[in-house]
Amino acid sequence: MITSVFKKAQAQYFQFPEHRKRQTLSFELVKNIAIIKLYINDKGPFNFILDTGVDPMVVTDPSLKESLKVNNTRKIMITGYDNTNTVEAYVTHELPVKIGDAEALNSPVVFLKEDVFNLSGYLGKKISGLIGYNFFSSFVIKINYINRTFTFYSPKKRVNPKGDKIPFEFINHKPHITAQIRFNQSTYPVKLIVDCGASHSLSLETFNNQSFAVPSPNIDANLGVGLTGVISGKKARIDWLKIGRFDFNNVISSFPELIPDSVKKIARNGNLGAEVLNRFNVTFDYANQAMYLKKNSRYTDPFEDDMMGIEIYMEEGPPSRYLITRVDEGSVAQKAGILPNDEIIALNFKPIDSYTIDEIANLFKARDGNAILMECWRKDQRIIKLIRLKKRI
């Protein structure tokens, strides 16, 4: 969902106070994405996505630039994931940023002029931005997706990471690994960005300067939001993904539509997201250009996609509203008569505000054949539909 190329800003590393060498903090996990709390300029806490796919730190909420009294900024233009269109932003190098007891006194921070990602609506809670390279490069960082904690260790502390070592290559401060995939009766060696800020399993973009041929069956899908708008494309299953000695079968993969002229500008083959990473306890060791993967209890979970066929956006309240922004062609929701702009008010007799966005997403991909009673407002009309989930890929 979130991979952008920025003009470089000099990194300011985080440091512990002298007495500390490690710290463990909790995070929220929403749609596979880890959300941490941090402080900027002694204000906060603000919710930020922990994201190996960004550099430098990005503030997506434009109102923070004024409320934090940010001065001495310069305007920059940021290119999208396909290296084509640009958006306007402002960068400063003078803000102190604090995570737990660790602080970067003069952190480079990019403020987007517009909230092009709308992460708050997508994740159902207020999100102010993303933090990546300048935090990950300061420590050895261990993410425990089951306990929902992350531990970061000072470079002065000796750490013996557990799990299989997967070497990194850094390109534009973003970690890339080599892996193998198989589909359409072919096996491909691929270079993938490791992107813990992307909720998907795998995104496959180009191979030998051409877009990947999408396997069948497949479905049209919105694949997230980039700097220049919605990323359209398709979803399909690939036969096999291999990372080191770890194998995954029937992996749901995204195939974004790329502008033909941009295909040759993309150095990677794709993007490895958190739906794969969260099946491990992951240790990131940027100094030694490696991550370590240790299986957790989610390792053997099947890969499943939304079986309802709708996208939901949370409009902040009070009260918050859950609006349907898209209904997929041929989906069970469309066949039941659900329309864009319908407002969900209840699911299975429970008020919608008793669910989190994450719980709704999990409900819609729980099991093929599950029945869900959906109640919606459409203008001044109450709509009640019994919809049976259907696996589409």
mmCIF file of C-alpha atoms in Angstrom:
data_model
loop_
_atom_site.group_PDB
_atom_site.id
_atom_site.type_symbol
_atom_site.label_atom_id
_atom_site.label_comp_id
_atom_site.label_asym_id
_atom_site.label_seq_id
_atom_site.Cartn_x
_atom_site.Cartn_y
_atom_site.Cartn_z
ATOM 1 C CA MET A 1 0.000 0.000 0.000
ATOM 2 C CA ILE A 2 2.689 2.606 0.892
ATOM 3 C CA THR A 3 5.921 2.680 -1.098
ATOM 4 C CA SER A 4 7.128 6.110 -2.176
ATOM 5 C CA VAL A 5 10.419 7.457 -3.450
ATOM 6 C CA PHE A 6 11.633 10.619 -1.701
ATOM 7 C CA LYS A 7 14.425 13.023 -2.460
ATOM 8 C CA LYS A 8 17.028 12.266 0.144
ATOM 9 C CA ALA A 9 17.228 13.966 3.518
ATOM 10 C CA GLN A 10 20.144 13.393 5.866
ATOM 11 C CA ALA A 11 19.083 10.815 8.484
ATOM 12 C CA GLN A 12 19.226 11.651 12.182
ATOM 13 C CA TYR A 13 19.504 8.477 14.236
ATOM 14 C CA PHE A 14 17.503 7.688 17.341
ATOM 15 C CA GLN A 15 19.405 7.157 20.587
ATOM 16 C CA PHE A 16 18.595 5.895 24.045
ATOM 17 C CA PRO A 17 19.585 7.854 27.137
ATOM 18 C CA GLU A 18 22.865 6.590 28.570
ATOM 19 C CA HIS A 19 21.290 4.162 31.061
ATOM 20 C CA ARG A 20 19.156 2.282 28.507
ATOM 21 C CA LYS A 21 20.124 -0.441 26.063
ATOM 22 C CA ARG A 22 16.731 -1.921 25.157
ATOM 23 C CA GLN A 23 13.025 -1.234 25.445
ATOM 24 C CA THR A 24 9.816 -3.143 24.693
ATOM 25 C CA LEU A 25 6.628 -1.315 23.723
ATOM 26 C CA SER A 26 3.230 -2.496 22.553
ATOM 27 C CA PHE A 27 1.600 -1.717 19.221
ATOM 28 C CA GLU A 28 -1.861 -2.027 17.724
ATOM 29 C CA LEU A 29 -2.279 -4.389 14.787
ATOM 30 C CA VAL A 30 -4.898 -3.355 12.244
ATOM 31 C CA LYS A 31 -5.166 -5.088 8.865
ATOM 32 C CA ASN A 32 -1.696 -6.586 9.485
ATOM 33 C CA ILE A 33 -0.200 -3.116 10.016
ATOM 34 C CA ALA A 34 1.670 -2.217 13.219
ATOM 35 C CA ILE A 35 0.641 1.162 14.667
ATOM 36 C CA ILE A 36 2.931 2.711 17.287
ATOM 37 C CA LYS A 37 2.759 5.881 19.347
ATOM 38 C CA LEU A 38 5.377 8.613 19.122
ATOM 39 C CA TYR A 39 5.900 12.226 20.110
ATOM 40 C CA ILE A 40 6.982 15.102 17.875
ATOM 41 C CA ASN A 41 8.324 18.332 19.342
ATOM 42 C CA ASP A 42 7.138 17.149 22.802
ATOM 43 C CA LYS A 43 3.551 16.856 21.555
ATOM 44 C CA GLY A 44 1.459 13.736 21.144
ATOM 45 C CA PRO A 45 1.169 10.833 21.315
ATOM 46 C CA PHE A 46 0.469 10.421 17.613
ATOM 47 C CA ASN A 47 -0.363 7.150 15.878
ATOM 48 C CA PHE A 48 2.252 6.243 13.267
ATOM 49 C CA ILE A 49 2.606 3.180 11.065
ATOM 50 C CA LEU A 50 5.821 1.228 11.518
ATOM 51 C CA ASP A 51 6.905 0.918 7.909
ATOM 52 C CA THR A 52 10.133 -0.469 6.424
ATOM 53 C CA GLY A 53 8.955 0.825 3.054
ATOM 54 C CA VAL A 54 9.404 4.559 3.768
ATOM 55 C CA ASP A 55 12.295 6.977 4.114
ATOM 56 C CA PRO A 56 12.297 9.478 5.752
ATOM 57 C CA MET A 57 9.488 9.873 8.315
ATOM 58 C CA VAL A 58 6.262 11.096 6.697
ATOM 59 C CA VAL A 59 3.475 13.105 8.345
ATOM 60 C CA THR A 60 0.280 12.470 6.384
ATOM 61 C CA ASP A 61 -1.960 14.741 8.483
ATOM 62 C CA PRO A 62 -1.479 18.266 7.054
ATOM 63 C CA SER A 63 -2.893 19.915 10.203
ATOM 64 C CA LEU A 64 0.149 18.826 12.227
ATOM 65 C CA LYS A 65 2.424 21.236 10.371
ATOM 66 C CA GLU A 66 0.562 24.150 11.923
ATOM 67 C CA SER A 67 -0.151 22.631 15.341
ATOM 68 C CA LEU A 68 3.509 21.645 15.800
ATOM 69 C CA LYS A 69 4.610 25.164 14.770
ATOM 70 C CA VAL A 70 7.003 23.811 12.158
ATOM 71 C CA ASN A 71 9.334 26.434 10.699
ATOM 72 C CA ASN A 72 12.220 26.424 8.248
ATOM 73 C CA THR A 73 10.656 24.003 5.800
ATOM 74 C CA ARG A 74 11.452 23.724 2.142
ATOM 75 C CA LYS A 75 9.117 22.532 -0.562
ATOM 76 C CA ILE A 76 9.873 19.238 -2.330
ATOM 77 C CA MET A 77 8.098 17.124 -4.909
ATOM 78 C CA ILE A 78 7.590 13.419 -4.170
ATOM 79 C CA THR A 79 7.190 10.781 -6.870
ATOM 80 C CA GLY A 80 4.697 7.928 -6.664
ATOM 81 C CA TYR A 81 5.464 4.223 -6.438
ATOM 82 C CA ASP A 82 5.572 3.913 -10.232
ATOM 83 C CA ASN A 83 8.058 6.817 -10.528
ATOM 84 C CA THR A 84 5.631 8.959 -12.507
ATOM 85 C CA ASN A 85 3.302 11.542 -10.951
ATOM 86 C CA THR A 86 4.355 13.786 -8.077
ATOM 87 C CA VAL A 87 2.757 15.472 -5.070
ATOM 88 C CA GLU A 88 3.826 18.510 -3.096
ATOM 89 C CA ALA A 89 5.331 18.223 0.386
ATOM 90 C CA TYR A 90 7.541 20.106 2.862
ATOM 91 C CA VAL A 91 10.644 18.849 4.626
ATOM 92 C CA THR A 92 12.347 20.009 7.808
ATOM 93 C CA HIS A 93 15.401 18.743 9.692
ATOM 94 C CA GLU A 94 14.772 20.406 13.035
ATOM 95 C CA LEU A 95 12.105 18.357 14.826
ATOM 96 C CA PRO A 96 12.775 16.165 17.871
ATOM 97 C CA VAL A 97 10.956 12.822 17.585
ATOM 98 C CA LYS A 98 10.601 10.410 20.494
ATOM 99 C CA ILE A 99 9.581 6.737 20.596
ATOM 100 C CA GLY A 100 9.525 5.386 24.134
ATOM 101 C CA ASP A 101 12.788 6.577 25.652
ATOM 102 C CA ALA A 102 14.562 6.828 22.292
ATOM 103 C CA GLU A 103 14.875 10.234 20.689
ATOM 104 C CA ALA A 104 16.158 11.739 17.451
ATOM 105 C CA LEU A 105 16.845 15.405 18.157
ATOM 106 C CA ASN A 106 16.936 16.723 14.588
ATOM 107 C CA SER A 107 14.891 14.236 12.643
ATOM 108 C CA PRO A 108 14.136 14.787 8.950
ATOM 109 C CA VAL A 109 10.349 14.893 8.619
ATOM 110 C CA VAL A 110 8.284 15.226 5.444
ATOM 111 C CA PHE A 111 4.848 16.866 5.720
ATOM 112 C CA LEU A 112 2.433 16.082 2.908
ATOM 113 C CA LYS A 113 0.454 19.074 1.708
ATOM 114 C CA GLU A 114 -2.645 16.853 1.376
ATOM 115 C CA ASP A 115 -3.628 13.631 3.129
ATOM 116 C CA VAL A 116 -3.520 11.597 -0.065
ATOM 117 C CA PHE A 117 -3.420 8.216 1.733
ATOM 118 C CA ASN A 118 -6.453 8.674 4.030
ATOM 119 C CA LEU A 119 -4.976 6.062 6.362
ATOM 120 C CA SER A 120 -7.412 6.977 9.130
ATOM 121 C CA GLY A 121 -10.420 6.010 7.030
ATOM 122 C CA TYR A 122 -8.744 2.823 5.813
ATOM 123 C CA LEU A 123 -7.662 1.659 9.289
ATOM 124 C CA GLY A 124 -10.581 3.019 11.310
ATOM 125 C CA LYS A 125 -8.482 5.136 13.699
ATOM 126 C CA LYS A 126 -6.619 8.415 13.592
ATOM 127 C CA ILE A 127 -3.272 7.944 11.815
ATOM 128 C CA SER A 128 -0.825 10.826 11.577
ATOM 129 C CA GLY A 129 1.962 9.314 9.483
ATOM 130 C CA LEU A 130 4.597 6.653 8.854
ATOM 131 C CA ILE A 131 8.054 6.069 10.278
ATOM 132 C CA GLY A 132 10.692 3.868 8.699
ATOM 133 C CA TYR A 133 14.382 3.997 7.888
ATOM 134 C CA ASN A 134 15.703 6.459 10.475
ATOM 135 C CA PHE A 135 14.131 4.385 13.287
ATOM 136 C CA PHE A 136 14.975 0.929 11.911
ATOM 137 C CA SER A 137 18.557 1.950 11.132
ATOM 138 C CA SER A 138 19.107 3.130 14.713
ATOM 139 C CA PHE A 139 18.471 -0.179 16.473
ATOM 140 C CA VAL A 140 18.075 -3.902 16.119
ATOM 141 C CA ILE A 141 14.273 -4.184 16.148
ATOM 142 C CA LYS A 142 12.285 -7.320 16.955
ATOM 143 C CA ILE A 143 8.565 -7.399 16.081
ATOM 144 C CA ASN A 144 6.375 -9.990 17.818
ATOM 145 C CA TYR A 145 3.121 -10.050 15.862
ATOM 146 C CA ILE A 146 1.422 -12.478 18.242
ATOM 147 C CA ASN A 147 2.100 -10.506 21.447
ATOM 148 C CA ARG A 148 1.873 -7.214 19.543
ATOM 149 C CA THR A 149 5.094 -5.874 20.968
ATOM 150 C CA PHE A 150 8.275 -4.496 19.439
ATOM 151 C CA THR A 151 11.635 -4.488 21.180
ATOM 152 C CA PHE A 152 14.464 -2.242 20.079
ATOM 153 C CA TYR A 153 18.069 -2.754 21.136
ATOM 154 C CA SER A 154 20.901 -0.234 21.309
ATOM 155 C CA PRO A 155 23.821 -0.912 18.909
ATOM 156 C CA LYS A 156 25.912 -1.119 22.094
ATOM 157 C CA LYS A 157 23.998 -4.207 23.266
ATOM 158 C CA ARG A 158 24.968 -7.610 21.932
ATOM 159 C CA VAL A 159 21.937 -9.239 20.303
ATOM 160 C CA ASN A 160 21.714 -12.815 19.056
ATOM 161 C CA PRO A 161 18.618 -12.820 16.836
ATOM 162 C CA LYS A 162 16.566 -16.014 16.675
ATOM 163 C CA GLY A 163 15.440 -17.472 13.382
ATOM 164 C CA ASP A 164 16.679 -17.879 9.832
ATOM 165 C CA LYS A 165 18.872 -15.102 8.490
ATOM 166 C CA ILE A 166 17.588 -13.481 5.282
ATOM 167 C CA PRO A 167 20.144 -11.047 3.769
ATOM 168 C CA PHE A 168 19.093 -7.544 2.683
ATOM 169 C CA GLU A 169 20.174 -5.306 -0.126
ATOM 170 C CA PHE A 170 19.396 -1.628 0.444
ATOM 171 C CA ILE A 171 18.093 0.443 -2.461
ATOM 172 C CA ASN A 172 17.112 4.018 -1.625
ATOM 173 C CA HIS A 173 17.244 3.081 2.080
ATOM 174 C CA LYS A 174 14.634 0.352 1.549
ATOM 175 C CA PRO A 175 15.451 -3.294 2.337
ATOM 176 C CA HIS A 176 15.167 -5.748 -0.565
ATOM 177 C CA ILE A 177 15.414 -9.524 -0.412
ATOM 178 C CA THR A 178 15.630 -12.207 -3.068
ATOM 179 C CA ALA A 179 12.913 -14.850 -3.189
ATOM 180 C CA GLN A 180 11.298 -17.256 -5.630
ATOM 181 C CA ILE A 181 7.732 -17.456 -6.890
ATOM 182 C CA ARG A 182 5.926 -19.899 -9.142
ATOM 183 C CA PHE A 183 2.752 -19.475 -11.205
ATOM 184 C CA ASN A 184 1.605 -19.858 -14.810
ATOM 185 C CA GLN A 185 3.864 -22.954 -14.956
ATOM 186 C CA SER A 186 6.986 -20.796 -14.513
ATOM 187 C CA THR A 187 9.370 -20.130 -11.643
ATOM 188 C CA TYR A 188 10.791 -16.629 -11.198
ATOM 189 C CA PRO A 189 13.671 -15.343 -9.059
ATOM 190 C CA VAL A 190 12.447 -12.010 -7.688
ATOM 191 C CA LYS A 191 13.769 -8.991 -5.796
ATOM 192 C CA LEU A 192 11.176 -7.741 -3.291
ATOM 193 C CA ILE A 193 10.972 -4.693 -1.049
ATOM 194 C CA VAL A 194 10.324 -5.810 2.525
ATOM 195 C CA ASP A 195 7.414 -3.578 3.466
ATOM 196 C CA CYS A 196 5.898 -4.150 6.906
ATOM 197 C CA GLY A 197 3.653 -1.122 6.297
ATOM 198 C CA ALA A 198 1.787 -2.891 3.479
ATOM 199 C CA SER A 199 -1.181 -5.006 4.560
ATOM 200 C CA HIS A 200 -1.084 -7.404 1.602
ATOM 201 C CA SER A 201 0.898 -10.624 1.186
ATOM 202 C CA LEU A 202 2.693 -9.937 -2.053
ATOM 203 C CA SER A 203 2.570 -7.402 -4.844
ATOM 204 C CA LEU A 204 4.099 -8.428 -8.189
ATOM 205 C CA GLU A 205 4.967 -5.611 -10.563
ATOM 206 C CA THR A 206 7.564 -6.318 -13.255
ATOM 207 C CA PHE A 207 9.890 -8.996 -14.576
ATOM 208 C CA ASN A 208 12.409 -8.391 -17.375
ATOM 209 C CA ASN A 209 10.976 -4.896 -17.946
ATOM 210 C CA GLN A 210 7.440 -6.190 -18.455
ATOM 211 C CA SER A 211 4.421 -6.443 -16.204
ATOM 212 C CA PHE A 212 3.723 -9.919 -14.861
ATOM 213 C CA ALA A 213 1.005 -11.865 -16.683
ATOM 214 C CA VAL A 214 -1.850 -12.205 -14.203
ATOM 215 C CA PRO A 215 -2.867 -15.837 -13.563
ATOM 216 C CA SER A 216 -6.481 -17.022 -13.700
ATOM 217 C CA PRO A 217 -8.828 -16.862 -11.945
ATOM 218 C CA ASN A 218 -8.425 -13.251 -10.890
ATOM 219 C CA ILE A 219 -10.550 -10.340 -9.725
ATOM 220 C CA ASP A 220 -10.419 -6.586 -10.257
ATOM 221 C CA ALA A 221 -9.374 -4.796 -7.090
ATOM 222 C CA ASN A 222 -8.284 -1.553 -5.521
ATOM 223 C CA LEU A 223 -4.825 -2.426 -4.218
ATOM 224 C CA GLY A 224 -4.409 0.489 -1.837
ATOM 225 C CA VAL A 225 -3.702 4.184 -2.136
ATOM 226 C CA GLY A 226 -0.462 5.678 -3.379
ATOM 227 C CA LEU A 227 0.728 9.249 -3.484
ATOM 228 C CA THR A 228 -1.240 9.942 -6.621
ATOM 229 C CA GLY A 229 -4.469 8.116 -5.844
ATOM 230 C CA VAL A 230 -5.995 4.660 -5.826
ATOM 231 C CA ILE A 231 -3.790 1.859 -7.154
ATOM 232 C CA SER A 232 -5.914 -0.299 -9.428
ATOM 233 C CA GLY A 233 -5.140 -3.808 -10.569
ATOM 234 C CA LYS A 234 -6.040 -7.421 -10.009
ATOM 235 C CA LYS A 235 -5.705 -10.065 -7.330
ATOM 236 C CA ALA A 236 -4.952 -13.716 -7.996
ATOM 237 C CA ARG A 237 -3.327 -16.678 -6.300
ATOM 238 C CA ILE A 238 0.175 -17.802 -7.142
ATOM 239 C CA ASP A 239 1.189 -21.411 -6.636
ATOM 240 C CA TRP A 240 4.197 -20.880 -4.425
ATOM 241 C CA LEU A 241 6.402 -18.339 -2.640
ATOM 242 C CA LYS A 242 9.793 -19.310 -1.202
ATOM 243 C CA ILE A 243 11.829 -17.104 1.159
ATOM 244 C CA GLY A 244 14.996 -18.802 2.348
ATOM 245 C CA ARG A 245 13.818 -22.246 3.434
ATOM 246 C CA PHE A 246 10.205 -21.100 4.059
ATOM 247 C CA ASP A 247 7.531 -22.140 1.561
ATOM 248 C CA PHE A 248 3.998 -20.781 1.167
ATOM 249 C CA ASN A 249 1.352 -22.193 -1.179
ATOM 250 C CA ASN A 250 -1.697 -20.536 -2.773
ATOM 251 C CA VAL A 251 -0.563 -17.040 -1.851
ATOM 252 C CA ILE A 252 -2.954 -14.215 -2.741
ATOM 253 C CA SER A 253 -0.961 -11.682 -4.728
ATOM 254 C CA SER A 254 -1.675 -8.214 -6.070
ATOM 255 C CA PHE A 255 -0.867 -7.258 -9.657
ATOM 256 C CA PRO A 256 -0.986 -3.446 -9.970
ATOM 257 C CA GLU A 257 -1.748 -1.789 -13.282
ATOM 258 C CA LEU A 258 1.354 0.112 -14.344
ATOM 259 C CA ILE A 259 1.733 2.902 -16.842
ATOM 260 C CA PRO A 260 3.714 1.317 -19.724
ATOM 261 C CA ASP A 261 6.385 4.036 -19.716
ATOM 262 C CA SER A 262 7.011 3.499 -15.995
ATOM 263 C CA VAL A 263 7.657 -0.261 -16.122
ATOM 264 C CA LYS A 264 11.319 0.031 -17.118
ATOM 265 C CA LYS A 265 11.953 2.535 -14.304
ATOM 266 C CA ILE A 266 11.051 0.043 -11.558
ATOM 267 C CA ALA A 267 14.165 -1.755 -10.305
ATOM 268 C CA ARG A 268 12.356 -4.269 -8.103
ATOM 269 C CA ASN A 269 10.046 -7.127 -9.052
ATOM 270 C CA GLY A 270 7.565 -6.516 -6.285
ATOM 271 C CA ASN A 271 6.758 -5.959 -2.653
ATOM 272 C CA LEU A 272 6.575 -8.373 0.297
ATOM 273 C CA GLY A 273 3.914 -7.246 2.771
ATOM 274 C CA ALA A 274 2.849 -7.871 6.338
ATOM 275 C CA GLU A 275 0.378 -10.668 5.569
ATOM 276 C CA VAL A 276 3.493 -12.811 5.067
ATOM 277 C CA LEU A 277 5.730 -11.111 7.632
ATOM 278 C CA ASN A 278 3.215 -11.487 10.473
ATOM 279 C CA ARG A 279 3.545 -15.279 10.269
ATOM 280 C CA PHE A 280 6.952 -14.820 11.896
ATOM 281 C CA ASN A 281 8.623 -13.121 14.779
ATOM 282 C CA VAL A 282 10.784 -10.777 12.699
ATOM 283 C CA THR A 283 14.075 -9.194 13.747
ATOM 284 C CA PHE A 284 15.375 -6.354 11.589
ATOM 285 C CA ASP A 285 19.135 -5.767 11.786
ATOM 286 C CA TYR A 286 19.826 -2.932 9.372
ATOM 287 C CA ALA A 287 23.451 -2.504 10.458
ATOM 288 C CA ASN A 288 24.216 -6.053 9.301
ATOM 289 C CA GLN A 289 21.810 -5.886 6.337
ATOM 290 C CA ALA A 290 19.636 -8.805 7.364
ATOM 291 C CA MET A 291 16.343 -9.825 8.880
ATOM 292 C CA TYR A 292 15.696 -12.965 10.901
ATOM 293 C CA LEU A 293 12.482 -14.985 10.572
ATOM 294 C CA LYS A 294 11.180 -17.338 13.266
ATOM 295 C CA LYS A 295 7.837 -19.067 12.684
ATOM 296 C CA ASN A 296 4.957 -18.108 14.948
ATOM 297 C CA SER A 297 1.500 -19.622 15.470
ATOM 298 C CA ARG A 298 0.119 -17.970 12.316
ATOM 299 C CA TYR A 299 2.639 -19.618 10.007
ATOM 300 C CA THR A 300 0.271 -22.252 8.597
ATOM 301 C CA ASP A 301 -2.834 -20.039 8.335
ATOM 302 C CA PRO A 302 -4.354 -20.083 4.845
ATOM 303 C CA PHE A 303 -4.251 -16.933 2.736
ATOM 304 C CA GLU A 304 -7.770 -15.562 2.322
ATOM 305 C CA ASP A 305 -9.249 -12.470 0.712
ATOM 306 C CA ASP A 306 -12.446 -10.505 1.266
ATOM 307 C CA MET A 307 -15.435 -12.682 0.305
ATOM 308 C CA MET A 308 -18.073 -9.939 0.573
ATOM 309 C CA GLY A 309 -16.832 -7.756 -2.279
ATOM 310 C CA ILE A 310 -17.023 -4.294 -0.708
ATOM 311 C CA GLU A 311 -14.638 -1.625 0.541
ATOM 312 C CA ILE A 312 -15.395 0.304 3.710
ATOM 313 C CA TYR A 313 -14.279 3.783 4.719
ATOM 314 C CA MET A 314 -14.664 5.088 8.260
ATOM 315 C CA GLU A 315 -15.779 8.715 8.419
ATOM 316 C CA GLU A 316 -14.671 10.140 11.751
ATOM 317 C CA GLY A 317 -17.386 11.313 14.149
ATOM 318 C CA PRO A 318 -18.710 11.552 16.626
ATOM 319 C CA PRO A 319 -20.451 9.382 15.806
ATOM 320 C CA SER A 320 -18.198 7.574 13.332
ATOM 321 C CA ARG A 321 -19.849 6.308 10.166
ATOM 322 C CA TYR A 322 -18.907 3.252 8.118
ATOM 323 C CA LEU A 323 -19.535 3.961 4.452
ATOM 324 C CA ILE A 324 -19.288 1.541 1.539
ATOM 325 C CA THR A 325 -17.032 3.143 -1.049
ATOM 326 C CA ARG A 326 -16.873 0.336 -3.608
ATOM 327 C CA VAL A 327 -18.908 -2.728 -4.537
ATOM 328 C CA ASP A 328 -17.078 -5.239 -6.719
ATOM 329 C CA GLU A 329 -18.635 -6.413 -9.954
ATOM 330 C CA GLY A 330 -20.101 -9.917 -9.598
ATOM 331 C CA SER A 331 -19.586 -10.049 -5.820
ATOM 332 C CA VAL A 332 -22.195 -11.412 -3.409
ATOM 333 C CA ALA A 333 -22.699 -7.884 -2.077
ATOM 334 C CA GLN A 334 -23.545 -6.603 -5.553
ATOM 335 C CA LYS A 335 -25.892 -9.517 -6.183
ATOM 336 C CA ALA A 336 -27.636 -8.740 -2.888
ATOM 337 C CA GLY A 337 -28.235 -5.149 -4.012
ATOM 338 C CA ILE A 338 -25.650 -3.349 -1.854
ATOM 339 C CA LEU A 339 -24.635 -0.024 -3.402
ATOM 340 C CA PRO A 340 -21.750 2.445 -3.023
ATOM 341 C CA ASN A 341 -22.505 5.124 -0.404
ATOM 342 C CA ASP A 342 -24.664 2.755 1.662
ATOM 343 C CA GLU A 343 -23.898 3.273 5.352
ATOM 344 C CA ILE A 344 -23.500 0.078 7.386
ATOM 345 C CA ILE A 345 -25.309 0.363 10.733
ATOM 346 C CA ALA A 346 -25.232 -3.258 11.953
ATOM 347 C CA LEU A 347 -23.761 -6.675 11.200
ATOM 348 C CA ASN A 348 -25.297 -9.877 12.564
ATOM 349 C CA PHE A 349 -27.587 -7.848 14.874
ATOM 350 C CA LYS A 350 -24.622 -6.008 16.473
ATOM 351 C CA PRO A 351 -24.283 -2.220 16.024
ATOM 352 C CA ILE A 352 -21.469 -1.379 13.651
ATOM 353 C CA ASP A 353 -19.691 0.758 16.267
ATOM 354 C CA SER A 354 -19.183 -2.391 18.371
ATOM 355 C CA TYR A 355 -16.757 -3.624 15.676
ATOM 356 C CA THR A 356 -13.318 -2.366 14.756
ATOM 357 C CA ILE A 357 -12.355 -2.056 11.085
ATOM 358 C CA ASP A 358 -10.073 -5.051 11.623
ATOM 359 C CA GLU A 359 -12.904 -7.177 13.032
ATOM 360 C CA ILE A 360 -15.107 -6.283 10.063
ATOM 361 C CA ALA A 361 -12.348 -7.233 7.607
ATOM 362 C CA ASN A 362 -11.812 -10.561 9.369
ATOM 363 C CA LEU A 363 -15.566 -11.245 9.427
ATOM 364 C CA PHE A 364 -15.759 -10.751 5.654
ATOM 365 C CA LYS A 365 -12.997 -13.273 4.947
ATOM 366 C CA ALA A 366 -13.746 -15.764 7.710
ATOM 367 C CA ARG A 367 -15.176 -18.726 5.810
ATOM 368 C CA ASP A 368 -16.674 -19.524 2.439
ATOM 369 C CA GLY A 369 -20.440 -19.908 2.870
ATOM 370 C CA ASN A 370 -20.789 -17.959 6.128
ATOM 371 C CA ALA A 371 -24.041 -15.968 6.304
ATOM 372 C CA ILE A 372 -23.909 -12.310 7.383
ATOM 373 C CA LEU A 373 -26.923 -10.129 8.099
ATOM 374 C CA MET A 374 -26.097 -6.594 6.982
ATOM 375 C CA GLU A 375 -28.182 -3.544 7.862
ATOM 376 C CA CYS A 376 -27.581 -0.293 5.974
ATOM 377 C CA TRP A 377 -28.976 3.217 5.608
ATOM 378 C CA ARG A 378 -29.543 4.396 2.043
ATOM 379 C CA LYS A 379 -30.616 8.020 2.213
ATOM 380 C CA ASP A 380 -33.657 7.692 4.533
ATOM 381 C CA GLN A 381 -34.291 4.010 3.823
ATOM 382 C CA ARG A 382 -33.275 1.044 6.000
ATOM 383 C CA ILE A 383 -31.881 -1.889 3.977
ATOM 384 C CA ILE A 384 -31.532 -5.384 5.494
ATOM 385 C CA LYS A 385 -29.759 -8.119 3.525
ATOM 386 C CA LEU A 386 -28.751 -11.675 4.363
ATOM 387 C CA ILE A 387 -25.552 -12.281 2.395
ATOM 388 C CA ARG A 388 -23.642 -15.542 2.130
ATOM 389 C CA LEU A 389 -19.882 -15.131 1.697
ATOM 390 C CA LYS A 390 -18.303 -16.606 -1.420
ATOM 391 C CA LYS A 391 -14.614 -17.159 -2.074
ATOM 392 C CA ARG A 392 -13.726 -15.337 -5.302
ATOM 393 C CA ILE A 393 -10.120 -16.443 -5.831
#
